[in-house]
Amino acid sequence: PPPSSTVAPPALPPYFIKGSIIQLADGELKRVEDLKTEDFIQSAEISSELKIDSSTVERIEGSHTSPNFAVVQFSVGEHRAQVSVEVLVEYPFFVFGQGWSSCCPDRTTQLLELPCTKLSVGDVCISLTLKNLK
Amino acid sequence: NVEPRSVPVFPWHSLVPFLAPTQSD
């Protein structure tokens, strides 16, 4: 058996747990594991404040802070702005046309039961910005 | 009989990271 970890995982948001009920912008309810790319796109189209941006994964590194964290660098939107986020390795991102992906999908599946693939450089994730950001 | 439980419902945008680049006009 694999060695047991004594590190307590930091809490992830509850809505990523398999079976969580998500409300789309048109009021429709779906389970988190059933969400499709179109659900996010259509919800953003309805939204008056939010718009979807494409965020391409440029780099994935281990965090200096903790082995439980990773630093993911994205190139965001048409201006390809560089944004880095430090997240738990099991934190899921939604990849266009693919679905939930994380730096450590085994851990995501173990902790959340959320079906998940490996987040890789070049993946295009769904992210949000404000529509009227000036 | 099983009492129906109230299940939390989360808005779709909770699940999407807010990667807002700084923009200059």
Coordinates of C-alpha atoms in Angstrom, one line a residue:
Chain A
P1 CA 0.0 0.0 0.0
P2 CA 1.2 3.6 -0.6
P3 CA 2.6 5.4 2.4
S4 CA -0.1 7.2 4.3
S5 CA 0.1 11.0 4.3
T6 CA -0.1 12.8 7.6
V7 CA -0.7 16.1 6.1
A8 CA -4.3 17.2 6.4
P9 CA -5.5 18.6 3.1
P10 CA -6.7 22.2 3.2
A11 CA -10.3 22.5 2.5
L12 CA -11.5 22.8 -1.0
P13 CA -14.7 24.7 -1.9
P14 CA -17.7 22.4 -1.4
Y15 CA -19.1 23.0 -4.8
F16 CA -16.4 20.8 -6.4
I17 CA -17.6 17.7 -4.6
K18 CA -19.2 15.2 -7.0
G19 CA -23.0 15.6 -6.9
S20 CA -23.0 19.3 -5.9
I21 CA -25.9 21.1 -7.5
I22 CA -24.9 24.1 -9.7
Q23 CA -27.4 26.7 -11.0
L24 CA -26.8 28.0 -14.5
A25 CA -27.6 31.6 -15.4
D26 CA -30.9 30.5 -17.0
G27 CA -31.9 28.8 -13.7
E28 CA -31.2 25.2 -14.9
L29 CA -29.7 22.9 -12.2
K30 CA -26.9 20.5 -13.0
R31 CA -24.5 18.4 -11.1
V32 CA -21.0 19.7 -11.1
E33 CA -19.7 16.6 -12.9
D34 CA -22.3 17.0 -15.7
L35 CA -21.3 20.5 -16.6
K36 CA -20.3 21.1 -20.2
T37 CA -18.3 23.9 -21.9
E38 CA -21.6 25.2 -23.4
D39 CA -23.1 25.6 -20.0
F40 CA -20.4 28.1 -19.0
I41 CA -20.5 29.9 -22.4
Q42 CA -24.3 30.2 -22.4
S43 CA -24.4 31.3 -18.7
A44 CA -21.8 34.0 -19.5
E45 CA -23.8 35.2 -22.5
I46 CA -26.9 35.7 -20.3
S47 CA -24.9 37.4 -17.6
S48 CA -24.8 41.2 -17.7
E49 CA -21.5 41.4 -15.7
L50 CA -19.4 38.4 -16.5
K51 CA -17.7 37.2 -19.6
I52 CA -15.7 34.1 -20.4
D53 CA -12.1 34.4 -21.2
S54 CA -9.8 31.8 -22.6
S55 CA -6.8 31.2 -20.3
T56 CA -4.0 29.1 -21.7
V57 CA -1.8 27.2 -19.3
E58 CA 1.8 28.4 -19.9
R59 CA 3.6 26.8 -17.0
I60 CA 2.9 24.6 -14.0
E61 CA 5.4 24.6 -11.1
G62 CA 5.5 23.2 -7.6
S63 CA 4.9 25.9 -5.0
H64 CA 7.7 27.0 -2.7
T65 CA 5.2 27.4 0.1
S66 CA 3.9 23.8 0.3
P67 CA 4.0 20.6 -1.6
N68 CA 0.2 20.6 -1.6
F69 CA 0.2 23.7 -3.8
A70 CA 1.1 24.4 -7.4
V71 CA 1.7 27.7 -9.2
V72 CA -0.1 27.8 -12.6
Q73 CA 0.7 30.5 -15.0
F74 CA -2.0 31.5 -17.5
S75 CA -2.0 33.6 -20.6
V76 CA -5.4 35.3 -20.3
G77 CA -7.7 36.7 -23.0
E78 CA -6.9 38.2 -26.3
H79 CA -4.2 40.4 -24.8
R80 CA -2.5 37.3 -23.4
A81 CA -2.0 38.9 -20.0
Q82 CA 0.2 36.8 -17.7
V83 CA -1.6 35.7 -14.5
S84 CA -0.2 33.3 -12.0
V85 CA -2.3 31.6 -9.4
E86 CA -1.3 29.4 -6.5
V87 CA -3.8 26.6 -6.0
L88 CA -4.1 23.3 -4.2
V89 CA -2.8 20.6 -6.6
E90 CA -6.2 19.0 -6.6
Y91 CA -8.0 22.3 -7.5
P92 CA -10.0 21.7 -10.6
F93 CA -10.1 24.0 -13.6
F94 CA -12.5 23.5 -16.5
V95 CA -10.7 23.0 -19.8
F96 CA -12.6 24.0 -23.0
G97 CA -14.1 21.0 -24.7
Q98 CA -12.6 18.6 -22.2
G99 CA -13.9 19.2 -18.7
W100 CA -12.5 19.2 -15.2
S101 CA -8.7 19.0 -15.0
S102 CA -6.2 19.5 -12.2
C103 CA -2.5 19.4 -11.5
C104 CA -3.1 16.1 -9.6
P105 CA -6.2 14.4 -10.9
D106 CA -5.7 11.3 -8.8
R107 CA -6.0 13.5 -5.7
T108 CA -9.0 15.4 -7.0
T109 CA -10.8 12.1 -7.7
Q110 CA -9.8 10.8 -4.2
L111 CA -10.9 13.9 -2.3
L112 CA -13.8 15.1 -4.4
E113 CA -14.8 12.1 -6.4
L114 CA -14.9 14.5 -9.3
P115 CA -13.9 12.9 -12.6
C116 CA -10.8 14.8 -13.7
T117 CA -7.9 14.7 -16.2
K118 CA -4.4 16.0 -15.9
L119 CA -4.0 19.8 -16.4
S120 CA -1.2 20.3 -18.9
V121 CA 0.7 23.2 -20.5
G122 CA -1.3 24.3 -23.5
D123 CA -4.7 23.5 -22.1
V124 CA -7.2 26.3 -22.5
C125 CA -9.2 26.9 -19.4
I126 CA -12.4 28.8 -18.8
S127 CA -12.0 31.9 -16.7
L128 CA -14.0 34.9 -16.0
T129 CA -13.6 38.6 -16.3
L130 CA -15.9 41.6 -15.8
K131 CA -17.6 42.7 -19.0
N132 CA -17.3 46.3 -18.4
L133 CA -13.7 46.2 -17.0
K134 CA -12.1 49.4 -18.1
Chain B
N1 CA -40.3 7.9 5.1
V2 CA -37.3 9.9 4.1
E3 CA -37.5 13.6 4.8
P4 CA -36.4 15.7 1.8
R5 CA -33.1 17.5 2.7
S6 CA -32.4 21.0 1.6
V7 CA -29.5 20.7 -0.8
P8 CA -27.2 23.7 -1.3
V9 CA -27.3 25.2 -4.7
F10 CA -24.2 27.0 -6.0
P11 CA -24.1 29.6 -8.8
W12 CA -22.2 28.5 -11.9
H13 CA -19.7 31.4 -11.6
S14 CA -18.4 30.0 -8.3
L15 CA -16.7 27.3 -10.2
V16 CA -14.8 29.5 -12.5
P17 CA -11.6 31.2 -11.4
F18 CA -11.6 35.0 -11.8
L19 CA -8.5 35.6 -13.7
A20 CA -8.8 39.3 -14.3
P21 CA -5.8 40.8 -16.0
T22 CA -5.0 44.4 -15.3
Q23 CA -6.0 46.4 -18.3
S24 CA -4.9 49.8 -19.4
D25 CA -7.3 51.7 -21.5

